[in-house]
Structure formats: structure tokens, C-alpha cells
mmCIF file of C-alpha atoms in Angstrom:
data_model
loop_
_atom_site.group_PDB
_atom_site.id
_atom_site.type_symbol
_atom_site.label_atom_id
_atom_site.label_comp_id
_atom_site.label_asym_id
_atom_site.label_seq_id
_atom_site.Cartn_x
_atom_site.Cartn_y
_atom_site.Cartn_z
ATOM 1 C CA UNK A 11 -1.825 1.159 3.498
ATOM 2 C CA UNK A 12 -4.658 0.473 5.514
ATOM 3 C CA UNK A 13 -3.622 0.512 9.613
ATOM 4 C CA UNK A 14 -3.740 -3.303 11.463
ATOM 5 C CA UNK A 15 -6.366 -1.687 13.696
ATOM 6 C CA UNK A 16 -9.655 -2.053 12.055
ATOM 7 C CA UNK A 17 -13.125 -1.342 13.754
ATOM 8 C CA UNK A 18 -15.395 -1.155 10.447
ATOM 9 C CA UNK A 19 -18.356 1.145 10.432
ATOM 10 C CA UNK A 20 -17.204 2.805 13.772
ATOM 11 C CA UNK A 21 -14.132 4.147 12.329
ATOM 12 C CA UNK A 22 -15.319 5.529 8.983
ATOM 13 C CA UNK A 23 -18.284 7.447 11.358
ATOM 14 C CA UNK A 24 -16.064 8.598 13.872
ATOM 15 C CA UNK A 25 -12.975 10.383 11.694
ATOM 16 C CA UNK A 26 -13.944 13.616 12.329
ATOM 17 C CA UNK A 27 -14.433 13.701 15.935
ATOM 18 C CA UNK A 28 -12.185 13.649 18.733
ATOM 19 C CA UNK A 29 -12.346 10.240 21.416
ATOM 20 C CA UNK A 30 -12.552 12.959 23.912
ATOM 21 C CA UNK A 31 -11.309 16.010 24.640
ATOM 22 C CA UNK A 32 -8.131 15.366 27.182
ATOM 23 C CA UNK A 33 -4.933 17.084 27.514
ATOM 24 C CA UNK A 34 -5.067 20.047 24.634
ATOM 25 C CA UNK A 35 -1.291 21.155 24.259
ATOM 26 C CA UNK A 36 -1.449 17.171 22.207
ATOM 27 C CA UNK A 37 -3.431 16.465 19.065
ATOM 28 C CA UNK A 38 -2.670 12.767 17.851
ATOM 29 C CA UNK A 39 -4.101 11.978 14.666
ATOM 30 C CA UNK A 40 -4.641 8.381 14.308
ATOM 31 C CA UNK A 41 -6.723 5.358 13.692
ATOM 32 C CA UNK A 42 -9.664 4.415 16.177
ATOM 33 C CA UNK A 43 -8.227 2.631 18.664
ATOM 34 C CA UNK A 44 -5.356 3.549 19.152
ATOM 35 C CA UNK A 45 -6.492 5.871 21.825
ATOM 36 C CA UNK A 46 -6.513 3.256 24.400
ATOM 37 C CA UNK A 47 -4.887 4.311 27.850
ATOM 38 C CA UNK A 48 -2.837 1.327 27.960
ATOM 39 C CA UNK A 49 -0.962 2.083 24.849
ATOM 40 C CA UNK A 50 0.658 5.622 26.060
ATOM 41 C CA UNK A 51 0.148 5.128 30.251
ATOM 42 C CA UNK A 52 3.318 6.393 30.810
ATOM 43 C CA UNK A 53 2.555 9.749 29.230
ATOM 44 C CA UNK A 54 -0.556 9.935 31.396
ATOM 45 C CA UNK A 55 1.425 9.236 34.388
ATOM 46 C CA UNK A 56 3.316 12.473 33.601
ATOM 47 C CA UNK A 57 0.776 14.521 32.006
ATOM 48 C CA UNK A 58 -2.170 13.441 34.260
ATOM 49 C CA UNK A 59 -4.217 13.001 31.038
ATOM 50 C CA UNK A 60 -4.382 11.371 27.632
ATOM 51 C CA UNK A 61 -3.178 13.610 24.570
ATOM 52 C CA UNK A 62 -6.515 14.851 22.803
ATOM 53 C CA UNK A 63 -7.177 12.322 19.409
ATOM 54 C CA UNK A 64 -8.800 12.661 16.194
ATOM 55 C CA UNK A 65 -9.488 10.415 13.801
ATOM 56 C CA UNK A 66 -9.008 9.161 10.167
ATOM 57 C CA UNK A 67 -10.362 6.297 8.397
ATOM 58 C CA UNK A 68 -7.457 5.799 6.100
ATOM 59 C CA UNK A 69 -4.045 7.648 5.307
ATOM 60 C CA UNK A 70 -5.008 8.838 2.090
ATOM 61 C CA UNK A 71 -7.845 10.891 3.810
ATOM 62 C CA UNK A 72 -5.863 11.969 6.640
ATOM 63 C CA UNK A 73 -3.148 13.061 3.479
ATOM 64 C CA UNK A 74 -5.879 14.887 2.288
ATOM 65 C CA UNK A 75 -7.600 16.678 5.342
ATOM 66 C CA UNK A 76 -3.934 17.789 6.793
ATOM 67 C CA UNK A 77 -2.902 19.395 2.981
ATOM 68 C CA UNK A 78 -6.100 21.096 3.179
ATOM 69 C CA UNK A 79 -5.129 23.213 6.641
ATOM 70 C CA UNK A 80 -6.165 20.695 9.419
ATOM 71 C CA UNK A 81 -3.092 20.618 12.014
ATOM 72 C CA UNK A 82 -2.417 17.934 14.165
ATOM 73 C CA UNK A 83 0.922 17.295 16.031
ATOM 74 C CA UNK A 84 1.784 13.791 15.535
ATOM 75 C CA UNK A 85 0.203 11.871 13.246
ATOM 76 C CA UNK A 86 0.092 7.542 12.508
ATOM 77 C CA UNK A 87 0.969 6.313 9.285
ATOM 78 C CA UNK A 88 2.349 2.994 8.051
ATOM 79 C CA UNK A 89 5.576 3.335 6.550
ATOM 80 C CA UNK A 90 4.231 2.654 2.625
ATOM 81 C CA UNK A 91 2.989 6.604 3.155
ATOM 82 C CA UNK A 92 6.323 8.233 4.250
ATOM 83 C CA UNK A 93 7.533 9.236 0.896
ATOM 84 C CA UNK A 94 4.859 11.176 -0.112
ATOM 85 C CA UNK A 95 3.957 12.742 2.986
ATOM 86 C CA UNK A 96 7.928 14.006 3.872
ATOM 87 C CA UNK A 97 7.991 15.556 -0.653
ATOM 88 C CA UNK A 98 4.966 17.402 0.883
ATOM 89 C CA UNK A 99 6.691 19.455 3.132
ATOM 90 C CA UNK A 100 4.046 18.229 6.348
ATOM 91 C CA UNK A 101 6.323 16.516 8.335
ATOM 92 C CA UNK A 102 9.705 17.293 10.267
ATOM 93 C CA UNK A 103 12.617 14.918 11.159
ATOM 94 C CA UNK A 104 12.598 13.436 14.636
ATOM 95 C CA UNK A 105 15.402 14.397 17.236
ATOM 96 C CA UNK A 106 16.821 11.383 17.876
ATOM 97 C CA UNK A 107 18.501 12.225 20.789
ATOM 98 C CA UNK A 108 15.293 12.990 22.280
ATOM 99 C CA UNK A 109 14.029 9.560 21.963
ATOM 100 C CA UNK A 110 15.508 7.441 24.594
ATOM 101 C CA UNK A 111 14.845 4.080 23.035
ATOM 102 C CA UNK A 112 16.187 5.211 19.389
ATOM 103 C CA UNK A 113 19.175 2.752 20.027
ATOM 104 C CA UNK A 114 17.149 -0.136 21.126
ATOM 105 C CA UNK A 115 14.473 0.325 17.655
ATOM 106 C CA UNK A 116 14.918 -2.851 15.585
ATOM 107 C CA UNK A 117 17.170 -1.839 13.013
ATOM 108 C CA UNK A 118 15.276 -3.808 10.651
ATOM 109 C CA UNK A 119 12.186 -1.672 10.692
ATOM 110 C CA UNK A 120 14.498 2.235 10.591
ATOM 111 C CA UNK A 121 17.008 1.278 7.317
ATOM 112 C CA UNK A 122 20.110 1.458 7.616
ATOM 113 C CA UNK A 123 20.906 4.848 6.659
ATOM 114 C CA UNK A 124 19.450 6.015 9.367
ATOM 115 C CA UNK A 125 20.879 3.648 12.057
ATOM 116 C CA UNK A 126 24.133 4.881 10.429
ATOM 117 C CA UNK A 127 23.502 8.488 11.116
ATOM 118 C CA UNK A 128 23.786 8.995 7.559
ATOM 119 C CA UNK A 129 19.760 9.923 7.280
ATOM 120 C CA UNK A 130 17.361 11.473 8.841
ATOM 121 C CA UNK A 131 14.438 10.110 10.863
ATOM 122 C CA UNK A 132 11.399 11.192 8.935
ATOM 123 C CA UNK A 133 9.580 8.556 10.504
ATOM 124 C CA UNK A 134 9.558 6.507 14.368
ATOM 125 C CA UNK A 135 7.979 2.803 13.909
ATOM 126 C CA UNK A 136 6.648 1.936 16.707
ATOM 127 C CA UNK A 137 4.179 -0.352 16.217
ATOM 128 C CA UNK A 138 4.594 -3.921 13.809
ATOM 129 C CA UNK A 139 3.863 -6.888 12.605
ATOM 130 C CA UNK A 140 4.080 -10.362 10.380
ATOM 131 C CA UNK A 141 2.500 -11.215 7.516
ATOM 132 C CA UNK A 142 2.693 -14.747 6.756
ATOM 133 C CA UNK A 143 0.830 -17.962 5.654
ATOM 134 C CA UNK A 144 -2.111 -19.089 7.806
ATOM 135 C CA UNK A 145 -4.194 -22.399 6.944
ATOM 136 C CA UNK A 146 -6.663 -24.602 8.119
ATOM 137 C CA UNK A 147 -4.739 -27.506 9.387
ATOM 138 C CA UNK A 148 -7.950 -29.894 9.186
ATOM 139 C CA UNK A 149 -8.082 -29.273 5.379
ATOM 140 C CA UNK A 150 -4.129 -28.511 5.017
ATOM 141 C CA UNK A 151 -0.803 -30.161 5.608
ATOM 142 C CA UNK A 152 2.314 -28.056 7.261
ATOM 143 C CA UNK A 153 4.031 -29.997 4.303
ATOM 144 C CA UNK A 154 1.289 -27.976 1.669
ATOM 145 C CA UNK A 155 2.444 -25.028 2.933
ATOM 146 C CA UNK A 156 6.297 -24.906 3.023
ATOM 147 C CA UNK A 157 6.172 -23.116 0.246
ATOM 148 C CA UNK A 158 4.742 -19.558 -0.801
ATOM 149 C CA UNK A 159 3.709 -21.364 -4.419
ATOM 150 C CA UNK A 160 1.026 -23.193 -2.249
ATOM 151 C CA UNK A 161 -0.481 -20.084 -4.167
ATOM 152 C CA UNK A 162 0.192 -21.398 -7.323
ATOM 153 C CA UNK A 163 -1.093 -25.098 -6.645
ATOM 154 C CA UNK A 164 -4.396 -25.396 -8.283
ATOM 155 C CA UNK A 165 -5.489 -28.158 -5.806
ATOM 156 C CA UNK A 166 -6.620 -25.395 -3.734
ATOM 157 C CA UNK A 167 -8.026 -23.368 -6.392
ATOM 158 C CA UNK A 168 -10.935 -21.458 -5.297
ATOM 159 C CA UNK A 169 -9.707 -21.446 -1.629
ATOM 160 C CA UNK A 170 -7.004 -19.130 -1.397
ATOM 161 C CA UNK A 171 -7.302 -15.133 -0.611
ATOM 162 C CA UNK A 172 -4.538 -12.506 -0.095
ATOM 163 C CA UNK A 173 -5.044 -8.634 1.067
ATOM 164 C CA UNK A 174 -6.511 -6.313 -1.192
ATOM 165 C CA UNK A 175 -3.494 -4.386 -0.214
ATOM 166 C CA UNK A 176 -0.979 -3.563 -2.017
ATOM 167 C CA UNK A 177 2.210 -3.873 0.145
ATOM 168 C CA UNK A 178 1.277 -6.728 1.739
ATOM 169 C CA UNK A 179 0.335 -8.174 -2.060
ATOM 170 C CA UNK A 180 3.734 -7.069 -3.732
ATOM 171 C CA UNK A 181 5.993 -8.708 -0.518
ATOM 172 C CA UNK A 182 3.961 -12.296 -0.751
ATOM 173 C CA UNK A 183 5.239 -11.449 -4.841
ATOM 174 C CA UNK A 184 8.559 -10.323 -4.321
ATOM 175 C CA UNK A 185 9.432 -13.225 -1.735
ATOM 176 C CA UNK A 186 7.947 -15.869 -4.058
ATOM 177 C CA UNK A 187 10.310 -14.872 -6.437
ATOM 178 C CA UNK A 188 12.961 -14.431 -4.776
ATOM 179 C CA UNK A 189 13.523 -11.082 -3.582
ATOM 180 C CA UNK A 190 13.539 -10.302 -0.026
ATOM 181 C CA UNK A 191 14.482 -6.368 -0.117
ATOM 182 C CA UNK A 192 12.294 -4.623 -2.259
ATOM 183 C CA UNK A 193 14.046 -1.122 -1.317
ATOM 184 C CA UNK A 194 16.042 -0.906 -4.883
ATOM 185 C CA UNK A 195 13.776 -3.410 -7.096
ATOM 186 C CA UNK A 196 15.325 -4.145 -10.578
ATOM 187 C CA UNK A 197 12.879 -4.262 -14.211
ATOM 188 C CA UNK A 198 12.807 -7.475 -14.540
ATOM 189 C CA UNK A 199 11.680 -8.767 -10.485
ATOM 190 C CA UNK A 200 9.473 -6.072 -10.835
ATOM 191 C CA UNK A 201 8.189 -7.847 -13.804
ATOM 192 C CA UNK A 202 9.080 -11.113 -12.185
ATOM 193 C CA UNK A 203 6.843 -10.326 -9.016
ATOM 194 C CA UNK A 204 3.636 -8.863 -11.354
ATOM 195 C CA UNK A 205 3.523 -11.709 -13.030
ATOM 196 C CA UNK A 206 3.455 -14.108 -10.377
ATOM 197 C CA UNK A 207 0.342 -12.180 -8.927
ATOM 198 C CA UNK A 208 -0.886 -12.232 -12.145
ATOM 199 C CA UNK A 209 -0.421 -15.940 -12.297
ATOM 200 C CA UNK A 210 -1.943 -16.812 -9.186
ATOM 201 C CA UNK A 211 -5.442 -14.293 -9.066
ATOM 202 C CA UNK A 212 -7.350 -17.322 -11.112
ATOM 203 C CA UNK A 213 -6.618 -19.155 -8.292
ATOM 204 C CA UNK A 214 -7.942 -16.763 -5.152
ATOM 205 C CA UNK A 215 -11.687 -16.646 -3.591
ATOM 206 C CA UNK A 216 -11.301 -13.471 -2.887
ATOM 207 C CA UNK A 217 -8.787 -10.042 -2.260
ATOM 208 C CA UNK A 218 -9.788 -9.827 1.523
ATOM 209 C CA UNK A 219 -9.922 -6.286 3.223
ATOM 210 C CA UNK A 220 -10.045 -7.023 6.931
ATOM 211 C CA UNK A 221 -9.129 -9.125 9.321
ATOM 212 C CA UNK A 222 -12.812 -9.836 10.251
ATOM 213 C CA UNK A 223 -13.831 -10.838 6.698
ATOM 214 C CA UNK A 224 -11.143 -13.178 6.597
ATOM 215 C CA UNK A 225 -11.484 -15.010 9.933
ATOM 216 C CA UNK A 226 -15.386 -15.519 8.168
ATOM 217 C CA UNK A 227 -13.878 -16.716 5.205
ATOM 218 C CA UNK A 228 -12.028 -19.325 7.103
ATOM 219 C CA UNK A 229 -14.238 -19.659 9.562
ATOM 220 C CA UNK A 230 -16.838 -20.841 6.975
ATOM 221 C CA UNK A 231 -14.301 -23.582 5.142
ATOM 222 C CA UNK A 232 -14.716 -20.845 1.987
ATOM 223 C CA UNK A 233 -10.772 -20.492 2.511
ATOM 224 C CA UNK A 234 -8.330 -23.067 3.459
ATOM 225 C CA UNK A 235 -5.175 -20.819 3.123
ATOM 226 C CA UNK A 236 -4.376 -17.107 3.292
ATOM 227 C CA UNK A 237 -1.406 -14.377 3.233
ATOM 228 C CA UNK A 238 -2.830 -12.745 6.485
ATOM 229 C CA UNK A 239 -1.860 -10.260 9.336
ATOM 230 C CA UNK A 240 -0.559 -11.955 12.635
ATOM 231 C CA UNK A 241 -3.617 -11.422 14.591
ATOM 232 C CA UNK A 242 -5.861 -13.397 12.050
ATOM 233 C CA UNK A 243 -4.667 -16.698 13.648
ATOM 234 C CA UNK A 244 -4.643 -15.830 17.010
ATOM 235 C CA UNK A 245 -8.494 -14.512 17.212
ATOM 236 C CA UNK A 246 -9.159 -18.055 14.919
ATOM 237 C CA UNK A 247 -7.282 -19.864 17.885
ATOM 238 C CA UNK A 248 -9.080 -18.006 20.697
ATOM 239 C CA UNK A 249 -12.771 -18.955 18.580
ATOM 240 C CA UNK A 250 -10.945 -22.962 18.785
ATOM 241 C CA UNK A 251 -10.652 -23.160 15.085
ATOM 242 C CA UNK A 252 -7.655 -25.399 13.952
ATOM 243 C CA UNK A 253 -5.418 -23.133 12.291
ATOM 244 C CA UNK A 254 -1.553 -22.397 11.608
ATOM 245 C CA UNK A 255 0.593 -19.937 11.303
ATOM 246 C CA UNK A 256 3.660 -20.815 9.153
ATOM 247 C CA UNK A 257 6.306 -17.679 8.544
ATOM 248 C CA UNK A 258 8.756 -20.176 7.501
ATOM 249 C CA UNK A 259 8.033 -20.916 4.560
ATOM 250 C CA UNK A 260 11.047 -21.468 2.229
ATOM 251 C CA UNK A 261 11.177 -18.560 0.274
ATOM 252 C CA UNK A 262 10.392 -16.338 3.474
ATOM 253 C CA UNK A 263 8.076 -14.259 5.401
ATOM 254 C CA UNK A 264 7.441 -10.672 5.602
ATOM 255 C CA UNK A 265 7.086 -7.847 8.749
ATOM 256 C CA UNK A 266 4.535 -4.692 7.618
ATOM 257 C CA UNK A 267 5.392 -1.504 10.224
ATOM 258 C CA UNK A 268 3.571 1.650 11.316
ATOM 259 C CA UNK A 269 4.844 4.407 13.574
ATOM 260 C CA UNK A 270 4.348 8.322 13.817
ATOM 261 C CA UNK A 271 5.697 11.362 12.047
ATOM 262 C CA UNK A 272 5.937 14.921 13.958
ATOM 263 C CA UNK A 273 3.923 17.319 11.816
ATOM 264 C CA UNK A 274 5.638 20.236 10.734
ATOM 265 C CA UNK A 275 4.198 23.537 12.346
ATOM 266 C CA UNK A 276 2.223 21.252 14.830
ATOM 267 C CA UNK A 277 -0.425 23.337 16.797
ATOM 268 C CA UNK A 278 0.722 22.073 20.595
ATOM 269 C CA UNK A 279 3.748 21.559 22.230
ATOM 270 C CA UNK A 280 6.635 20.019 20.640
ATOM 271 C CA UNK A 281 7.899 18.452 24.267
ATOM 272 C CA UNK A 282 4.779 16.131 24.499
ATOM 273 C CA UNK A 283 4.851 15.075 21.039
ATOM 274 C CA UNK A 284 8.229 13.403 22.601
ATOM 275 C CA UNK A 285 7.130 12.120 25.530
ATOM 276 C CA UNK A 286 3.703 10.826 23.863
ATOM 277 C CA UNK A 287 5.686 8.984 21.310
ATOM 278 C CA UNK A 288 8.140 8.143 24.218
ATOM 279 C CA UNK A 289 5.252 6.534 25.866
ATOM 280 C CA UNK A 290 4.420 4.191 23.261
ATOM 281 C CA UNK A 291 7.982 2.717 23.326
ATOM 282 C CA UNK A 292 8.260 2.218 26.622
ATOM 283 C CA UNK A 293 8.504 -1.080 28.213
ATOM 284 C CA UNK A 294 5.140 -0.904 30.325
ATOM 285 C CA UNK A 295 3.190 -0.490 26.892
ATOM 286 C CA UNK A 296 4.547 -3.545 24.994
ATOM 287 C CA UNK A 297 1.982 -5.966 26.935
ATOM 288 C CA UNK A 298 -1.112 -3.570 25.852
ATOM 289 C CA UNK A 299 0.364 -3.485 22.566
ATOM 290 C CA UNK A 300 0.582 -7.207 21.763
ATOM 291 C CA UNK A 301 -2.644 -7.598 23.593
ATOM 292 C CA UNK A 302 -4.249 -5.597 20.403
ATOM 293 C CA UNK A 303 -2.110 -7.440 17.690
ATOM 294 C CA UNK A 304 0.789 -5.207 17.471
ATOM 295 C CA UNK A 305 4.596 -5.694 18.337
ATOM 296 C CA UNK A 306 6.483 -2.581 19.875
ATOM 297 C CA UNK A 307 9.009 -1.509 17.759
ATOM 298 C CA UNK A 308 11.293 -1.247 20.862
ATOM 299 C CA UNK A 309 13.294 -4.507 20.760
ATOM 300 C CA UNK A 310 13.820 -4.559 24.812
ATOM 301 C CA UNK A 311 10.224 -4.018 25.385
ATOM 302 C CA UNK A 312 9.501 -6.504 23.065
ATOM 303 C CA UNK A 313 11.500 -9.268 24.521
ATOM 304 C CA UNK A 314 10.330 -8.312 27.820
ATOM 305 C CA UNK A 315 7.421 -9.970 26.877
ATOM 306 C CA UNK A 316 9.210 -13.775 26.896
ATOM 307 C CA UNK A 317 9.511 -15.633 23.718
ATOM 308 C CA UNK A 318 6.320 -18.119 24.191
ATOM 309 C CA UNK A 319 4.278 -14.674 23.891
ATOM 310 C CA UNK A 320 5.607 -13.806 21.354
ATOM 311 C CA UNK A 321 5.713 -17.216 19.282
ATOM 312 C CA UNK A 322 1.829 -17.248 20.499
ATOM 313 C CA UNK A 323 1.635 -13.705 19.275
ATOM 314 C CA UNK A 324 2.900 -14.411 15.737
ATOM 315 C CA UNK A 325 6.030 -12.500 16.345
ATOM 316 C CA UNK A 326 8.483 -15.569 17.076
ATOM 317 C CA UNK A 327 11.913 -15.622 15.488
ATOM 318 C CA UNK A 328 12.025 -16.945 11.900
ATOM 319 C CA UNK A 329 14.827 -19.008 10.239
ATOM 320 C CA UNK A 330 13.932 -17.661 6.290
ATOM 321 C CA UNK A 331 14.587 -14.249 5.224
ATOM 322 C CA UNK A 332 12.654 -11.554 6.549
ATOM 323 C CA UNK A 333 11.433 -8.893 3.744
ATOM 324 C CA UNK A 334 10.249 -5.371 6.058
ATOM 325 C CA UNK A 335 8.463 -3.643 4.052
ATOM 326 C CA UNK A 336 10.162 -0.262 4.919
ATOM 327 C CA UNK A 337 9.516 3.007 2.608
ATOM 328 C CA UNK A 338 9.908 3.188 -0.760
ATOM 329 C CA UNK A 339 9.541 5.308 -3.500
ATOM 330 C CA UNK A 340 6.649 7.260 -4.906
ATOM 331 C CA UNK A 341 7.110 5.794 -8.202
ATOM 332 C CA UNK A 342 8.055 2.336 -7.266
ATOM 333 C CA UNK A 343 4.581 2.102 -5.115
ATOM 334 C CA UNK A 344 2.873 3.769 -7.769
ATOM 335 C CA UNK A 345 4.210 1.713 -10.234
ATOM 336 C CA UNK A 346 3.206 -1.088 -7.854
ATOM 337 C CA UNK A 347 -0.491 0.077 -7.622
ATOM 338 C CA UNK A 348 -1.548 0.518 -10.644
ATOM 339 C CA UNK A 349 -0.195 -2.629 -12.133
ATOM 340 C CA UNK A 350 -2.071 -4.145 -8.645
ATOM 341 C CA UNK A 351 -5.520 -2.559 -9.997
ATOM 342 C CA UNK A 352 -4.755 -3.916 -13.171
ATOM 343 C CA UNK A 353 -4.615 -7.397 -11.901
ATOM 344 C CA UNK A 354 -7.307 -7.181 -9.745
ATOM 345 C CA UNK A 355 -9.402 -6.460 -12.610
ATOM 346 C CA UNK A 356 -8.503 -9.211 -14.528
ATOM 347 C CA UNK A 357 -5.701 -7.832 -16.911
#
């Protein structure tokens, strides 16, 4: 999966290099951006200093680079990755106990094995977000879009897109049908969900790849409605276009989640890998976090921030069911993305 944070051209040229070289007992490997001092200020309040970062312009390459010898400490992957990365043997468990806000994670994004005690933590969300319907409400009705087969409705053939992503692709699918946890999919809603995607790629504009090209796309009247990332609507409402934001649709909405993993024979020290990660759930970075499109995975800091932020933010409570697209299996994704490509390509 491709990280909410998405800075185009910048990121792809600045992978290799390091935002500046800070505090070197800490190598974070992340996305651009996420090296903002607001996001970890705690940790610089101890440490004096931000952790050192380098950077990758997706998680297959950073896959790639760290199976290949590069070492980092703690690295930032959406949860879609996990599986393969912990069969690797690249990543350690978590201490819980060393996390202070473990018991205040929203159990909805950590499985419950692991809230149970009966798993361990491979991997600490800490950073999420909703993926819902957003429309021009000019050119659509709230009515039109009650319902996830506002997809299917060839009135607005031609003027619908979805991510060229295939998480965020296969929980619009598996909602639509009917399925709202895809941890332990069966055959036939596997088949169930493919299809529908299948059914409804006559109808798109496009298979949009970043938030950017999409608020063009809607921008520009090309799209009227979209399966899009929380922050699409809210830089469309700061710009004063008329848009909505409807997660209740009746079938139900969806919540994609990203956090870090503590690399196994890290290079630095293990103690500020905690208090780094520490940092980033702690109350005084939930405001910096929503501020760049992101929810804290820390459900006090979160609701620290007042509901009306949140509702503004995209991140409101929802009435429907909720699918969280936690980790799932290497063959289930892969099963997932190559039927995806298939579709995509017109079969």
C-alpha cells in the first residue's frame, strides 16, 4: 500500500537521502514527511534532537533495500505489508509494556488476538484513517449516495474513480457485498467482491493514484463521485468546492491504518526506538497529526481533539459497520492483486 502522505516527484528523488542528519543512535525509515517536528516533539523534548530519517518512495522498495543489507531501526509501513515483512525474519515484536499508551490503541486497528494477549505485536498503528464516499453535492444528491452501488448506477457512468490501490479497492468490494471483516474471507465473497469490481470498472473515469490527481479530477467536474482518503474532502473544502463526505453509507465505510515495526538487529538504540514511537502517540502530537490528514491511533489523544475536529477531519463516529483493513495474509492479498491487475486491464 501506498502511505496517505504523498509529495510526488519530491519523494521518489529524495528516498535515498536522509532529511538531515539529527540525533544518530535513531534511524527512522519512512515516507517524506513524516519527518516533521510536530509529529514526534515529545521525543525532541527528551532527546534534544529529531531521530535521523531516510526515505522510501513505496514499501515494496523499502522491502527491497532493507533485504538487501540496509538497516534502519524503525521503519513505517501500512498494515497490508506486515505479513510479509514479519515471514522475512526483519522485524521483532514490540514490548508492550514499554509502550505506555498500548491500552488506550483502538482495539479496532491491533485485532483482537493481540488485545487478548494471545499474539504478539508485530506491528504499532499509529497513524489512520477513513476511506469513504466523497461527491460533488452540486452535481449529486446525499440520497445518490446512500448506497456504495452508487458505483454500479450507470447514470454516473464515466464519472466515478476509485484508488488504484488494492486494499482500499477490495474493502469498497467487500463492503458492497456485504462483508465487513475481510480477516478470514470465504471462496465465494471472494468471488462475490471480484466480481462486483469487475462489474463496476466500465463504469469509472479513472483508477486514481493520489490525492492530488483526484481533487483535479473533481475539481474539473471530470468526477462527480469517488472512494477517496479522508483528506481529499477537506483540501476540496478549504479550495470552497461543494463537496461531501458520506461514511454512512448503508452497507458501510472503511478505516485504512499505518504504524511502525522495530527492525530486527536495528543499528541504534533500542530505548529510542520506544520513546520515538512513544512520541508519536502521545497526546501533544494528535493536533499535528490531524493537521496532515492522519488520526492518532491513540484513542485519548484522539478525542482530545473534540468531536467537531474530528467530524471536520473525516474521522467522526459512524453508525454502519466499520471494515479496518488490518493484516492479512500473503496469499489472500496476493490472491487479491492479481485478480485486481486483471480487472484493471479489462479481464
Amino acid at each position: 500500500m501506498t502511505h496517505r502522505f504523498l509529495l510526488g516527484t519530491a519523494t521518489a528523488l529524495a528516498f535515498a537521502l536522509p532529511a538531515f542528519a539529527q540525533d544518530d543512535d535513531l534511524l527512522v525509515f519512512d515516507y517524506s514527511g513524516f519527518e516533521d517536528p510536530s509529529f514526534h516533539q515529545p521525543y525532541i523534548d527528551q532527546h534534544g534532537e529529531s531521530p535521523t530519517f531516510v526515505f522510501f518512495g513505496d514499501e515494496d522498495e523499502a522491502f527491497q533495500r532493507l533485504v538487501s543489507g540496509f538497516r534502519s531501526d524503525v521503519t513505517h509501513i501500512c498494515a497490508g505489508s506486515v505479513p510479509r515483512w514479519q515471514a522475512s525474519g526483519i522485524i521483532e515484536a514490540w514490548d508492550t509494556g514499554r509502550i505506555p499508551a498500548f491500552g488506550d490503541l483502538d482495539g479496532s486497528l491491533l485485532g483482537e488476538d493481540v488485545m487478548a494477549g494471545t499474539a504478539e505485536l508485530f506491528f504499532l498503528p499509529t497513524d489512520y484513517g477513513s476511506t469513504a464516499v466523497t461527491y460533488n453535492t452540486d452535481e449529486v444528491t446525499a440520497e445518490q449516495v446512500a448506497s456504495l452501488q452508487v458505483f454500479t448506477d450507470p447514470a454516473f457512468a464515466g464519472r466515478l474513480s476509485i484508488p488504484d490501490n488494492v486494499d482500499d479497492a477490495y474493502a469498497l468490494a467487500y463492503l458492497a457485498t456485504g462483508v465487513s471483516d475481510w480477516s478470514d474471507v470465504s471462496d465465494a465473497e471472494f468471488e462475490a467482491a471480484t466480481d462486483w469490481l469487475r462489474a463496476i470498472h466500465e463504469n469509472l473515469r479513472t483508477y486514481w493514484t493520489d490525492p492530488g490527481e483526484l481533487g483535479q479530477l473533481m475539481g474539473s467536474g471530470e468526477v462527480l463521485v469517488a472512494w477517496a482518503w479522508n483528506e481529499v474532502p477537506v483540501a476540496l473544502a478549504d479550495e470552497g468546492f461543494p463537496v461531501g463526505f458520506e461514511r454512512n453509507t448503508t452497507e458501510g465505510t472503511s478505516v485504512w491504518l499505518c504504524g511502525y515495526v522495530n527492525m530486527a538487529d536495528g543499528p541504534g538504540s533500542e530505548d529510542k526506538a520506544y520513546d520515538y514511537v512513544n512520541a508519536l502517540l502521545d497526546i501533544a502530537s494528535a493536533q499535528p497529526l490531524i493537521e496532515g490528514g492522519f488520526g492518532s491511533a491513540n484513542t485519548v489523544a484522539l478525542n482530545s481533539l473534540g468531536a467537531e475536529t474530528l467530524e471536520a477531519n473525516g474521522l467522526g463516529e459512524v453508525t454502519v459497520p466499520v471494515l479496518a483493513q488490518l493484516p492479512i495474509s500473503n496469499e489472500q492479498r496476493q490472491r487479491q492483486a492479481e485478480a485486481f491487475e486483471r480487472i484493471k486491464a479489462g479481464f
